[in-house]
Coordinates of N, CA, C and O in Angstrom, one line a residue:
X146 N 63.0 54.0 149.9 CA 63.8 53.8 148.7 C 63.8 52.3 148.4 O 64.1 51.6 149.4
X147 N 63.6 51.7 147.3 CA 63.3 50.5 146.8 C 64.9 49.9 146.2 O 66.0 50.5 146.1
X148 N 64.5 49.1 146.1 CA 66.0 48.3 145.7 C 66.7 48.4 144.5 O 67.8 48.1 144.4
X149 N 65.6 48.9 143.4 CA 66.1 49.3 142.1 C 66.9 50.8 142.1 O 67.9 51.1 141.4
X150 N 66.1 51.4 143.1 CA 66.8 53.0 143.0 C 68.0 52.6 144.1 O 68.0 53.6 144.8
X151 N 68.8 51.7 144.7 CA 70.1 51.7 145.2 C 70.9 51.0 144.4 O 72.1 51.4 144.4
X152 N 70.4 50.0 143.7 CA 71.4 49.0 143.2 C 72.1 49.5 141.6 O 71.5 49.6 140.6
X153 N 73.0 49.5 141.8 CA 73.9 50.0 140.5 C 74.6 48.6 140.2 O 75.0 47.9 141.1
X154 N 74.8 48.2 138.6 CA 75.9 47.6 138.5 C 76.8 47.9 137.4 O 76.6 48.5 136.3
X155 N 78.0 47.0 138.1 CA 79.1 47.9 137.2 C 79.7 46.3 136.5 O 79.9 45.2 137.1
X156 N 80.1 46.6 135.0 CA 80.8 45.8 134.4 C 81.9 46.6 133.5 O 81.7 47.8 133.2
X157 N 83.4 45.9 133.1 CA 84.2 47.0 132.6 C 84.3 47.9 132.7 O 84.6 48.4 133.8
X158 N 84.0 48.7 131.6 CA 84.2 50.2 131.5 C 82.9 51.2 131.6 O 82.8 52.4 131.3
X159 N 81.9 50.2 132.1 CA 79.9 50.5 132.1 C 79.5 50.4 133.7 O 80.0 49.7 134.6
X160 N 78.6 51.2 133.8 CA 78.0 51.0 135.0 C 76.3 51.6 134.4 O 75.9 52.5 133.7
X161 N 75.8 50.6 134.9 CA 74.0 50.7 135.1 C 73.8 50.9 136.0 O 74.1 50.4 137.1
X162 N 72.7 52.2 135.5 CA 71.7 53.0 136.7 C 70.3 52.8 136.6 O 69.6 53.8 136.5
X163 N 69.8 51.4 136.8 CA 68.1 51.4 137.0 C 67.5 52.3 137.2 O 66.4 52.5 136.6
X164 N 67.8 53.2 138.1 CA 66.8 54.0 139.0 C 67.4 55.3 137.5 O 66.6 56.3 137.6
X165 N 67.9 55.4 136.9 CA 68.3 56.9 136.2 C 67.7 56.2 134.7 O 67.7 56.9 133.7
X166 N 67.3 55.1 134.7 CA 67.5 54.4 133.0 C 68.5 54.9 131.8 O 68.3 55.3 130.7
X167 N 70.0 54.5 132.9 CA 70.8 55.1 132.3 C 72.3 53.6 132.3 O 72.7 52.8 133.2
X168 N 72.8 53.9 130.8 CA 73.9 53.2 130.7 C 75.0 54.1 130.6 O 75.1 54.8 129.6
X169 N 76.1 54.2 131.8 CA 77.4 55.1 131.3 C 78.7 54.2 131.2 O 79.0 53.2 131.9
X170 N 79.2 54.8 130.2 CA 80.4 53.8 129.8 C 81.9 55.2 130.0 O 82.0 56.2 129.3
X171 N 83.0 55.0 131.3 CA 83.7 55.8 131.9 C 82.6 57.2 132.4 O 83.1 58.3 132.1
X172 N 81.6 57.2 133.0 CA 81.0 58.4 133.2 C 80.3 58.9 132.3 O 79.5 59.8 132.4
X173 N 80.6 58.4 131.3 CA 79.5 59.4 129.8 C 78.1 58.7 129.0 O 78.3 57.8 128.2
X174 N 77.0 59.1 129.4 CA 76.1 58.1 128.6 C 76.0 57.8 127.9 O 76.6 58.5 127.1
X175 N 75.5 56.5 127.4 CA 75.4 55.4 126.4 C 74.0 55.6 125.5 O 73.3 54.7 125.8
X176 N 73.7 56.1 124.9 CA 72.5 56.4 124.4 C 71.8 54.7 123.8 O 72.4 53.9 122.9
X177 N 70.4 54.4 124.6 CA 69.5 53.2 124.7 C 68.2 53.4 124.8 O 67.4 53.8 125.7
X178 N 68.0 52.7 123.4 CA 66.0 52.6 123.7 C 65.3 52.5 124.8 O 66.2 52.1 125.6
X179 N 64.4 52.5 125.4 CA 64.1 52.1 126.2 C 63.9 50.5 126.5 O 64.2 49.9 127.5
X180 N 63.3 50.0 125.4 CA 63.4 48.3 125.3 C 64.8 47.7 125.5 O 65.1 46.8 126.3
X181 N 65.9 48.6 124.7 CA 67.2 47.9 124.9 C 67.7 47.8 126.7 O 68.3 46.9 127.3
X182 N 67.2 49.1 127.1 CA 67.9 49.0 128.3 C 67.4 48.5 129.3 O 67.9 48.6 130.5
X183 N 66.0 47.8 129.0 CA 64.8 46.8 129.7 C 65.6 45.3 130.1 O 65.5 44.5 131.0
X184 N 66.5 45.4 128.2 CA 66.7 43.9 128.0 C 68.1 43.9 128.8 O 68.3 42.9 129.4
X185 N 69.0 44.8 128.9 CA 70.2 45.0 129.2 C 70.0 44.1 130.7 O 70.4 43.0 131.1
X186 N 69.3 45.4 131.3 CA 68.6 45.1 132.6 C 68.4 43.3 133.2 O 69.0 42.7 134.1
X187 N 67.5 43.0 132.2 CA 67.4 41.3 133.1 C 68.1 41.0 132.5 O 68.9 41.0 133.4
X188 N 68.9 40.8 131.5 CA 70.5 39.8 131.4 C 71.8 40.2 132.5 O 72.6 39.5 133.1
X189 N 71.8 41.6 132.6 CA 73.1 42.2 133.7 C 72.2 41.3 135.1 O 73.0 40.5 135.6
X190 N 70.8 41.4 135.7 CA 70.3 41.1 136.7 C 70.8 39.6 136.7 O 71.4 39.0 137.7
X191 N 70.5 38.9 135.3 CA 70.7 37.1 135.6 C 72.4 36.9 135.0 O 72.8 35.8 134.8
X192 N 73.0 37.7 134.9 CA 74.6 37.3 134.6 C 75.0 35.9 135.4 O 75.0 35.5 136.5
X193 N 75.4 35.6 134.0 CA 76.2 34.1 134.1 C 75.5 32.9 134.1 O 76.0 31.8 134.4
X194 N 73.7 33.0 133.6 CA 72.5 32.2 133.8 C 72.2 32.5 132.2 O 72.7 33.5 131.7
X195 N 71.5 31.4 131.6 CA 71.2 31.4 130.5 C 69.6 32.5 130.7 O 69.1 32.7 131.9
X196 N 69.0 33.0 129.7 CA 67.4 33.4 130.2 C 67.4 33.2 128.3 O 68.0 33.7 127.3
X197 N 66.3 32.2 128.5 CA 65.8 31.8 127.2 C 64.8 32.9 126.9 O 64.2 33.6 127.7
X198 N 64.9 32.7 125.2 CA 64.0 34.2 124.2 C 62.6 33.9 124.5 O 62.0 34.9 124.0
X199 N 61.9 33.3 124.9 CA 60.4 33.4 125.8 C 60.8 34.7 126.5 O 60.6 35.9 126.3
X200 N 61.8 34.1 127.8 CA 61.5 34.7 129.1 C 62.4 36.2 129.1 O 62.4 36.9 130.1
X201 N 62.9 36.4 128.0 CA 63.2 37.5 127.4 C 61.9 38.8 126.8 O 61.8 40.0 126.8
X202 N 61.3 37.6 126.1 CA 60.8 38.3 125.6 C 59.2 38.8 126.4 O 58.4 39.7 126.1
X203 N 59.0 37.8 127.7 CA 57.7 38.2 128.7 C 58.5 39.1 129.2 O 57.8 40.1 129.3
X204 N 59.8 39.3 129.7 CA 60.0 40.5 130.2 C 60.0 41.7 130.2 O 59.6 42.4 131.0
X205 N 60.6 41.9 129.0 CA 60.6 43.4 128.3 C 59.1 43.6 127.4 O 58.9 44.7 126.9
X206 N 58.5 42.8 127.4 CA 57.3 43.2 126.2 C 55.9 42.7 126.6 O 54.7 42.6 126.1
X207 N 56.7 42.2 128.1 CA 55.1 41.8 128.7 C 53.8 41.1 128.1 O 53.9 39.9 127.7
X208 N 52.6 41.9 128.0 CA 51.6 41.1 127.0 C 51.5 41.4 125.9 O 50.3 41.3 125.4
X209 N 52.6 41.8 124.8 CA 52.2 42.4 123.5 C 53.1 41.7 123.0 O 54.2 41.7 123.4
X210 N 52.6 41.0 122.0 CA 53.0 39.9 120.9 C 53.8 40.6 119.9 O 53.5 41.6 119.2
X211 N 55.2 39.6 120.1 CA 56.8 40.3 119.8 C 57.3 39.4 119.0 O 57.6 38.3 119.5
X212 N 57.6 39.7 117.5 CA 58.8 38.6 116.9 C 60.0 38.5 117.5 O 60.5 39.4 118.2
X213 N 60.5 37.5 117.2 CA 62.1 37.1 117.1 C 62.9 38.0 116.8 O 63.9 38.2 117.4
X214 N 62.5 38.8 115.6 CA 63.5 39.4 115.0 C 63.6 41.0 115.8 O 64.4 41.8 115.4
X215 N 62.7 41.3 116.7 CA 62.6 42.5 117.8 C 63.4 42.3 118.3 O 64.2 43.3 118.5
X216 N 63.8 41.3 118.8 CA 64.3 40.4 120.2 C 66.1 40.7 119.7 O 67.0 41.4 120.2
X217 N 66.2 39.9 118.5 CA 67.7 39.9 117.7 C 68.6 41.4 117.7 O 69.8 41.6 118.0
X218 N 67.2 42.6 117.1 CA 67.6 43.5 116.5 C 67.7 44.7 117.9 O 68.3 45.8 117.8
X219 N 67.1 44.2 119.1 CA 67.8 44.5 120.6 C 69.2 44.1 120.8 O 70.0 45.1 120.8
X220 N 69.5 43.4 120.8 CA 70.5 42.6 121.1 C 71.7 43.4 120.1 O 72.8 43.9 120.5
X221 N 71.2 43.3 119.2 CA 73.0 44.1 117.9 C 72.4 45.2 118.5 O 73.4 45.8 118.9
X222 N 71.6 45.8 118.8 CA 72.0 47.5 119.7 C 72.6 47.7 120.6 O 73.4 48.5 120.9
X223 N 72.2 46.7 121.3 CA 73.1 46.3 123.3 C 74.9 46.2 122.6 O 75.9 46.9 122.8
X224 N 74.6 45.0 121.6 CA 76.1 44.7 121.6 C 77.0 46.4 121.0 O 78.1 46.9 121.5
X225 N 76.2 46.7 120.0 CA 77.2 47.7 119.6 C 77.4 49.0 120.5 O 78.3 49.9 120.6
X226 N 76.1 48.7 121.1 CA 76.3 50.1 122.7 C 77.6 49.7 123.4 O 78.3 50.3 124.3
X227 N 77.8 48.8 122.9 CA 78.9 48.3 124.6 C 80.3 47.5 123.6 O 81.2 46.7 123.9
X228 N 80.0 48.1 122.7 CA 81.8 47.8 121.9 C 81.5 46.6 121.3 O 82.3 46.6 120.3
X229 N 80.8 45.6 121.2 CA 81.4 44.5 120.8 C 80.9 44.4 118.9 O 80.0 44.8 118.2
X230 N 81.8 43.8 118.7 CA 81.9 43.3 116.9 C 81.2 42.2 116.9 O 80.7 41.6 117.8
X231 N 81.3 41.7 115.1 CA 80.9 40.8 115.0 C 81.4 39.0 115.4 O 80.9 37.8 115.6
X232 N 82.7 39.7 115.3 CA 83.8 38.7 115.8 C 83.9 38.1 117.6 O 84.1 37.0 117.9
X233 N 83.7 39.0 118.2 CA 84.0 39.2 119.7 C 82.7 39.7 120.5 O 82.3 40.8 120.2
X234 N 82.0 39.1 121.1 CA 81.0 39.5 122.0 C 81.1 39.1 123.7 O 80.6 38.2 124.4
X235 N 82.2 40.2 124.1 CA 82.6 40.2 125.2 C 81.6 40.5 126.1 O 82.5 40.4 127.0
X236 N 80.2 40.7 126.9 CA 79.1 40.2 127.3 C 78.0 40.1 127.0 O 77.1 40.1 127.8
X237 N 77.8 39.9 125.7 CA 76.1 39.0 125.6 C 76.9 37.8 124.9 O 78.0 38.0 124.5
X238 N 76.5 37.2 124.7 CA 76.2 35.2 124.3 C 75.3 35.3 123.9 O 74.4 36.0 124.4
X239 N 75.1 34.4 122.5 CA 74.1 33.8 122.2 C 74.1 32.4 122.1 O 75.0 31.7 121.7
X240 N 73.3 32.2 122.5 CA 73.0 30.5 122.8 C 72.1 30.3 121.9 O 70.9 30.7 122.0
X241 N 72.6 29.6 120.9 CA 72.3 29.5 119.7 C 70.7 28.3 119.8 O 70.7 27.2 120.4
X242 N 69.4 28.9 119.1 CA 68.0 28.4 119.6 C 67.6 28.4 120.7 O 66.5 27.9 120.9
X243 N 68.2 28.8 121.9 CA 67.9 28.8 123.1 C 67.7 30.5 123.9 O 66.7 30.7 124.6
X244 N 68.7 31.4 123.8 CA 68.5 32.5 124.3 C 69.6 33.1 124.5 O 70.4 32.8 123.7
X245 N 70.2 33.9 125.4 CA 71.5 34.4 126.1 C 71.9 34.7 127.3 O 71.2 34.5 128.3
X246 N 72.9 35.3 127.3 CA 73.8 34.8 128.5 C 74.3 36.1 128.4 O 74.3 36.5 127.2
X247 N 74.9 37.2 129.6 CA 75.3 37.7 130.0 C 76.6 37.3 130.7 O 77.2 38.2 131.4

């Protein structure tokens, strides 16, 4: 068994399941692209670390040449999967020209 299929993490009212490619929010799934829940993935993994939109974007999209605006329009999916408004972005950050934060 590898380390991906043990390790769960849990924030508020969410827990991630790598090994299920699954986001549940109180027990009930969170419905996520597969890209989104790629990107979910390395920001929950580097929480509380900046990971700049390069190393965002070699992660999830590997060798295939990705705009910015892929990258963005992840990100308002994650946020609105997980509650947050336009006002309030209780865990993603954006670090404005640089990348985000978990």
């Amino acid at each position: 068994m590898d380390n991906q299929t043990r390790q769960l993490y849990e924030f508020g009212e969410y827990r991630l399941e790598p090994a299920e490619k699954l986001l549940r929010r109180n027990g009930n799934p969170v419905p996520l692209t597969p890209k989104a829940f790629e990107m979910l993935l390395v920001l929950v993994k580097r929480s509380g670390c900046l990971v700049d939109k390069d190393e965002l974007i070699k992660a999830v999209w590997a060798d295939t040449f990705v705009e910015e605006a892929n990258l963005a329009r992840n990100i308002w999916a994650l946020r609105k999967a997980l509650g947050d408004d336009d006002s309030s972005h209780r865990y993603i950050e954006t670090v404005p020209k640089r990348g985000y934060r978990f």
